[in-house]
Amino acid sequence: MPIISVIIPAYNAAKTIAETIDAVRQQTIADWELIVVNDGSTDNTSEIVAAIDEPRLKLLSSANGGVAQARNLGIAKARGTYIAFLDADDLWVADKLERQFQALQQTPKAIAAYSWTYFMDEQPDGYVYHSSPSYRYEGDVYPQLLQGDFIHSGSNILVCREALSQAGEFDANCNGCEDWDMWLRLAAIGHFVVIPQHQILYRRAVGSATSNTEQMYQQALFTVEKAYRAAPSHLQYLRSRTEANLHLYIASLYLQHGQDSEQTQAAGQHLRWSIQKHLPILRQSFMQKLLLKFALRYFLPPETGRKVFERLRKLIATDNPLAGIRSKK
């Protein structure tokens, strides 16, 4: 029986799946199985996976039901004592599994381990890399997770299978936020431990959120509502901070992907709502950078604005704790 089961949900991932699988095969810990769930792909994802000569690799197929359903299928077939999830377009550094496994072994109370993230923002001329903030939340991280998903993606944690079974399945109703919803349920029953290294490479493609930003906002609101229905009374005061972080993140998406005046105005509205929800958010550097970017976008001519924004691109790193929200099939 393998110690670790790695589950990759894959939908039309032909462009990246081989590289993602190779990132698992290069792990410094070798006692794992890899389960790729082909989630109704219409490209040749399954053919690429099937052609890889790897005895620890298993390919499952299902009708397209989304990432939550694909992960749940993988969990049902997994044999490992620990479970790791990796999206089909993300990558790991070579010692990711080993360092997280060691951390869980050394911290008996911990049920899940997470690392820091590199965001890979795809641009026409290549990738621009941003480092996630160096959060060091450990132990009872529930209050921090309630305010936002500082873990950032479904490609991050290593979790004890027993705790995952206790928390329940990924909730497909939290589409786009099913990771955050799961981490909250796990944090409610056990401790987390952090590996203070950037070990996750989280890929964000050009235009991936352009047309879905408002839909993602509605899905996130649903998840926030669910989270606070479950949260204890003494933590209900955090809701305004959570909603402020959410508005801030949605504003960043409009400014990152939008080009027209309507999207700029939408960004401004979400920035205003964020400040109204939690005035101290004005002290955050991320808010200050977004306000600057909004002002440049709003007041400068489009062509001049684009040139200025390009120069500022490296300054506008995504350090909002809700930066893990994204839409996946």
Coordinates of C-alpha atoms in Angstrom, one line a residue:
M1 CA 0.0 0.0 0.0
P2 CA 1.4 3.4 -0.9
I3 CA 1.9 6.0 1.8
I4 CA 0.6 8.9 -0.4
S5 CA -2.1 9.0 -3.0
V6 CA -1.8 12.0 -5.4
I7 CA -5.0 12.9 -7.2
I8 CA -5.0 14.9 -10.4
P9 CA -8.4 16.0 -11.9
A10 CA -7.9 16.7 -15.6
Y11 CA -10.3 18.4 -18.0
N12 CA -8.9 19.2 -21.5
A13 CA -5.4 19.3 -20.0
A14 CA -3.4 18.0 -23.0
K15 CA -1.2 21.1 -23.0
T16 CA 0.1 20.7 -19.5
I17 CA -0.8 17.2 -18.1
A18 CA 2.5 15.5 -19.1
E19 CA 4.6 18.2 -17.3
T20 CA 2.3 18.0 -14.2
I21 CA 2.7 14.2 -14.0
D22 CA 6.5 14.6 -14.4
A23 CA 6.5 16.9 -11.4
V24 CA 5.0 14.0 -9.4
R25 CA 7.5 11.5 -10.8
Q26 CA 10.4 13.7 -9.8
Q27 CA 9.4 13.8 -6.1
T28 CA 12.1 12.9 -3.7
I29 CA 9.7 10.6 -1.9
A30 CA 8.9 7.5 -4.0
D31 CA 6.2 5.7 -2.0
W32 CA 3.1 7.2 -3.8
E33 CA 0.4 6.3 -6.3
L34 CA -0.9 8.8 -8.8
I35 CA -4.5 8.8 -9.8
V36 CA -5.4 10.9 -12.8
V37 CA -9.2 11.5 -13.2
N38 CA -10.0 12.4 -16.8
D39 CA -13.1 14.5 -16.2
G40 CA -14.8 14.1 -19.6
S41 CA -12.1 15.8 -21.7
T42 CA -12.8 16.4 -25.3
D43 CA -9.1 16.6 -26.3
N44 CA -6.4 13.9 -26.1
T45 CA -5.7 14.2 -22.4
S46 CA -6.5 10.5 -21.7
E47 CA -4.3 9.3 -24.6
I48 CA -1.3 11.4 -23.3
V49 CA -1.7 9.9 -19.8
A50 CA -2.2 6.4 -21.0
A51 CA 1.0 6.6 -23.0
I52 CA 3.2 7.4 -19.9
D53 CA 5.1 4.4 -18.7
E54 CA 4.7 4.6 -15.0
P55 CA 3.5 1.6 -12.9
R56 CA 2.4 3.9 -10.0
L57 CA 0.0 5.8 -12.4
K58 CA -3.7 4.9 -12.7
L59 CA -6.1 6.6 -15.2
L60 CA -9.8 6.9 -14.3
S61 CA -12.4 8.4 -16.6
S62 CA -15.8 9.9 -15.9
A63 CA -18.3 12.2 -17.6
N64 CA -17.5 15.9 -17.1
G65 CA -18.8 16.8 -13.6
G66 CA -16.2 19.4 -12.4
V67 CA -13.2 19.3 -10.2
A68 CA -15.0 18.5 -7.0
Q69 CA -16.6 15.4 -8.5
A70 CA -13.3 14.3 -10.1
R71 CA -11.4 14.7 -6.8
N72 CA -14.1 12.7 -4.9
L73 CA -13.8 9.9 -7.4
G74 CA -10.1 9.9 -7.0
I75 CA -10.4 9.8 -3.2
A76 CA -12.8 6.8 -3.4
K77 CA -10.2 4.9 -5.4
A78 CA -7.1 6.0 -3.4
R79 CA -5.2 3.6 -1.1
G80 CA -2.8 6.0 0.6
T81 CA -2.7 6.9 4.2
Y82 CA -2.2 10.5 3.1
I83 CA -3.8 12.3 0.2
A84 CA -2.4 15.1 -2.0
F85 CA -4.2 17.0 -4.8
L86 CA -2.6 18.5 -7.8
D87 CA -4.4 20.4 -10.6
A88 CA -3.5 19.4 -14.1
D89 CA -1.9 22.7 -15.0
D90 CA 0.1 23.2 -11.7
L91 CA 3.5 22.0 -10.7
W92 CA 5.5 21.1 -7.5
V93 CA 9.1 21.4 -6.6
A94 CA 10.8 18.1 -6.1
D95 CA 10.8 17.9 -2.3
K96 CA 7.2 19.0 -1.8
L97 CA 5.7 15.7 -0.7
E98 CA 8.7 14.7 1.4
R99 CA 8.8 18.0 3.3
Q100 CA 5.1 18.0 4.0
F101 CA 5.1 14.3 5.0
Q102 CA 8.0 14.9 7.4
A103 CA 6.2 17.9 8.9
L104 CA 3.1 15.7 9.6
Q105 CA 5.2 13.0 11.1
Q106 CA 6.9 15.5 13.4
T107 CA 3.6 17.2 14.5
P108 CA 1.3 14.5 15.7
K109 CA -1.7 16.9 16.2
A110 CA -1.5 18.1 12.6
I111 CA -3.9 16.6 10.0
A112 CA -2.8 18.7 7.1
A113 CA 0.4 20.4 5.8
Y114 CA 0.7 23.3 3.4
S115 CA 3.5 25.2 1.7
W116 CA 3.9 28.6 0.1
T117 CA 3.0 29.3 -3.6
Y118 CA 4.6 30.8 -6.7
F119 CA 1.9 32.3 -8.9
M120 CA 2.7 31.8 -12.6
D121 CA 0.9 34.5 -14.5
E122 CA 0.9 33.7 -18.2
Q123 CA 1.6 36.7 -20.4
P124 CA 2.0 36.8 -24.2
D125 CA 5.8 37.0 -23.8
G126 CA 6.0 34.2 -21.2
Y127 CA 5.4 33.8 -17.4
V128 CA 5.7 36.3 -14.7
Y129 CA 6.3 34.8 -11.3
H130 CA 4.9 36.3 -8.0
S131 CA 5.5 34.8 -4.6
S132 CA 2.6 34.3 -2.2
P133 CA 2.9 36.1 1.2
S134 CA 4.8 34.1 3.8
Y135 CA 2.0 33.1 6.0
R136 CA 3.1 31.1 9.0
Y137 CA -0.3 30.1 10.4
E138 CA -0.1 26.8 12.3
G139 CA -2.1 24.8 14.8
D140 CA -5.7 26.1 14.9
V141 CA -5.8 28.0 11.6
Y142 CA -9.6 28.1 11.4
P143 CA -10.0 31.8 12.2
Q144 CA -7.4 32.8 9.6
L145 CA -8.9 30.5 7.0
L146 CA -12.4 31.9 7.7
Q147 CA -11.1 35.3 6.6
G148 CA -9.6 34.0 3.3
D149 CA -8.0 31.0 1.6
F150 CA -4.3 31.7 2.4
I151 CA -3.5 28.2 1.1
H152 CA -4.3 29.5 -2.3
S153 CA -5.1 26.4 -4.3
G154 CA -6.1 22.7 -4.4
S155 CA -2.6 21.8 -5.4
N156 CA -1.1 22.6 -2.0
I157 CA -2.0 20.5 1.0
L158 CA -1.1 17.0 2.1
V159 CA -3.8 15.6 4.3
C160 CA -4.4 12.6 6.5
R161 CA -6.9 10.3 4.8
E162 CA -8.8 9.7 8.1
A163 CA -9.3 13.4 8.6
L164 CA -10.5 13.8 5.0
S165 CA -13.0 11.1 5.5
Q166 CA -14.3 12.9 8.6
A167 CA -14.6 16.2 6.8
G168 CA -16.6 14.7 3.9
E169 CA -16.4 15.1 0.2
F170 CA -15.6 18.2 -1.9
D171 CA -18.8 20.3 -2.3
A172 CA -19.6 20.8 -6.0
N173 CA -22.0 23.6 -5.0
C174 CA -19.0 25.7 -4.0
N175 CA -17.7 25.7 -7.6
G176 CA -14.5 27.8 -7.8
C177 CA -14.2 27.8 -4.0
E178 CA -14.4 24.0 -3.3
D179 CA -10.8 24.0 -2.0
W180 CA -11.4 26.8 0.5
D181 CA -14.6 25.1 1.7
M182 CA -12.7 21.8 2.2
W183 CA -9.8 23.5 4.1
L184 CA -12.3 25.2 6.4
R185 CA -14.0 21.9 7.2
L186 CA -10.6 20.3 7.8
A187 CA -9.4 23.2 10.0
A188 CA -12.6 22.8 12.1
I189 CA -11.5 19.3 13.1
G190 CA -7.7 19.4 13.4
H191 CA -4.4 21.4 13.2
F192 CA -2.4 22.5 10.2
V193 CA 1.4 22.8 9.9
V194 CA 3.3 25.0 7.4
I195 CA 6.4 24.3 5.4
P196 CA 8.0 27.7 5.0
Q197 CA 9.1 27.3 1.4
H198 CA 7.6 28.1 -2.0
Q199 CA 6.8 24.6 -3.3
I200 CA 3.7 25.1 -5.3
L201 CA 3.7 26.6 -8.9
Y202 CA 0.2 27.8 -9.5
R203 CA -0.5 28.5 -13.2
R204 CA -2.9 31.3 -14.2
A205 CA -3.6 31.5 -17.9
V206 CA -4.2 34.7 -19.9
G207 CA -7.9 35.6 -19.9
S208 CA -8.9 32.6 -17.7
A209 CA -11.1 34.8 -15.5
T210 CA -12.1 37.6 -17.8
S211 CA -15.6 36.6 -18.6
N212 CA -16.2 34.7 -15.3
T213 CA -15.3 37.3 -12.7
E214 CA -18.9 38.1 -11.7
Q215 CA -19.9 34.5 -11.7
M216 CA -16.9 33.7 -9.5
Y217 CA -18.0 36.5 -7.1
Q218 CA -21.5 34.9 -6.8
Q219 CA -19.9 31.4 -6.1
A220 CA -17.6 32.9 -3.5
L221 CA -20.5 34.6 -1.8
F222 CA -22.3 31.2 -1.6
T223 CA -19.2 29.7 0.0
V224 CA -18.9 32.6 2.5
E225 CA -22.5 32.1 3.5
K226 CA -22.0 28.4 4.0
A227 CA -18.8 29.1 6.0
Y228 CA -20.5 31.5 8.4
R229 CA -23.5 29.2 8.9
A230 CA -21.0 26.7 10.3
A231 CA -18.8 29.1 12.2
P232 CA -19.1 29.4 15.9
S233 CA -20.8 32.5 17.4
H234 CA -17.5 33.9 18.7
L235 CA -16.1 34.2 15.2
Q236 CA -19.1 35.8 13.5
Y237 CA -17.4 39.2 13.9
L238 CA -14.9 38.2 11.2
R239 CA -17.5 38.2 8.5
S240 CA -16.9 41.8 7.5
R241 CA -13.2 41.1 7.1
T242 CA -13.9 38.1 4.9
E243 CA -16.3 40.0 2.7
A244 CA -13.8 42.9 2.4
N245 CA -11.1 40.5 1.3
L246 CA -13.5 39.0 -1.2
H247 CA -14.4 42.4 -2.8
L248 CA -10.7 43.3 -2.9
Y249 CA -9.9 40.1 -4.8
I250 CA -12.7 40.5 -7.3
A251 CA -11.5 44.1 -7.9
S252 CA -8.0 42.7 -8.6
L253 CA -9.5 40.3 -11.2
Y254 CA -11.3 43.1 -13.0
L255 CA -8.1 45.2 -13.1
Q256 CA -5.9 42.3 -14.1
H257 CA -8.1 40.9 -16.9
G258 CA -10.5 43.7 -17.9
Q259 CA -9.6 46.3 -20.5
D260 CA -12.8 48.4 -21.0
S261 CA -14.3 51.2 -18.9
E262 CA -17.2 49.0 -17.7
Q263 CA -14.8 46.5 -16.0
T264 CA -12.8 49.4 -14.6
Q265 CA -16.0 50.8 -13.0
A266 CA -16.8 47.3 -11.7
A267 CA -13.3 47.2 -10.1
G268 CA -13.9 50.6 -8.5
Q269 CA -17.3 49.5 -7.1
H270 CA -15.7 46.4 -5.5
L271 CA -12.9 48.5 -4.0
R272 CA -15.5 50.8 -2.5
W273 CA -17.5 47.9 -1.1
S274 CA -14.3 46.4 0.4
I275 CA -13.5 49.7 2.2
Q276 CA -17.1 50.0 3.5
K277 CA -17.0 46.5 4.9
H278 CA -13.7 46.9 6.7
L279 CA -12.1 50.4 6.8
P280 CA -8.7 49.2 8.2
I281 CA -8.2 47.3 4.9
L282 CA -6.9 50.6 3.5
R283 CA -3.7 49.9 5.4
Q284 CA -3.0 46.8 3.4
S285 CA -0.3 47.3 0.7
F286 CA -2.4 45.2 -1.8
M287 CA -5.3 47.6 -1.4
Q288 CA -3.0 50.6 -1.9
K289 CA -1.6 49.1 -5.1
L290 CA -5.0 48.3 -6.5
L291 CA -6.2 51.8 -5.7
L292 CA -3.2 53.2 -7.6
K293 CA -3.9 50.8 -10.5
F294 CA -7.5 51.8 -10.6
A295 CA -6.7 55.5 -10.6
L296 CA -4.3 55.0 -13.5
R297 CA -6.8 53.0 -15.4
Y298 CA -9.6 55.4 -14.8
F299 CA -7.8 58.7 -15.5
L300 CA -5.3 57.8 -18.3
P301 CA -6.1 57.2 -22.0
P302 CA -6.3 53.5 -22.7
E303 CA -3.1 53.2 -24.7
T304 CA -1.1 55.2 -22.2
G305 CA -2.7 53.3 -19.4
R306 CA -1.7 49.9 -20.8
K307 CA 1.9 51.0 -21.0
V308 CA 2.0 52.2 -17.5
F309 CA 0.2 49.1 -16.2
E310 CA 2.8 46.9 -18.0
R311 CA 5.5 48.7 -16.1
L312 CA 3.7 48.3 -12.9
R313 CA 2.8 44.6 -13.5
K314 CA 5.5 43.3 -11.3
L315 CA 4.5 45.6 -8.4
I316 CA 0.9 44.3 -8.5
A317 CA 1.6 40.9 -6.9
T318 CA -1.5 39.0 -5.7
D319 CA -1.1 38.9 -2.0
N320 CA -4.8 38.9 -1.1
P321 CA -5.7 35.8 1.0
L322 CA -8.6 35.0 -1.3
A323 CA -6.3 34.7 -4.3
G324 CA -6.9 31.0 -4.7
I325 CA -10.4 31.4 -6.1
R326 CA -10.6 30.4 -9.8
S327 CA -12.9 28.7 -12.2
K328 CA -12.2 25.2 -13.4
K329 CA -14.3 22.7 -15.2

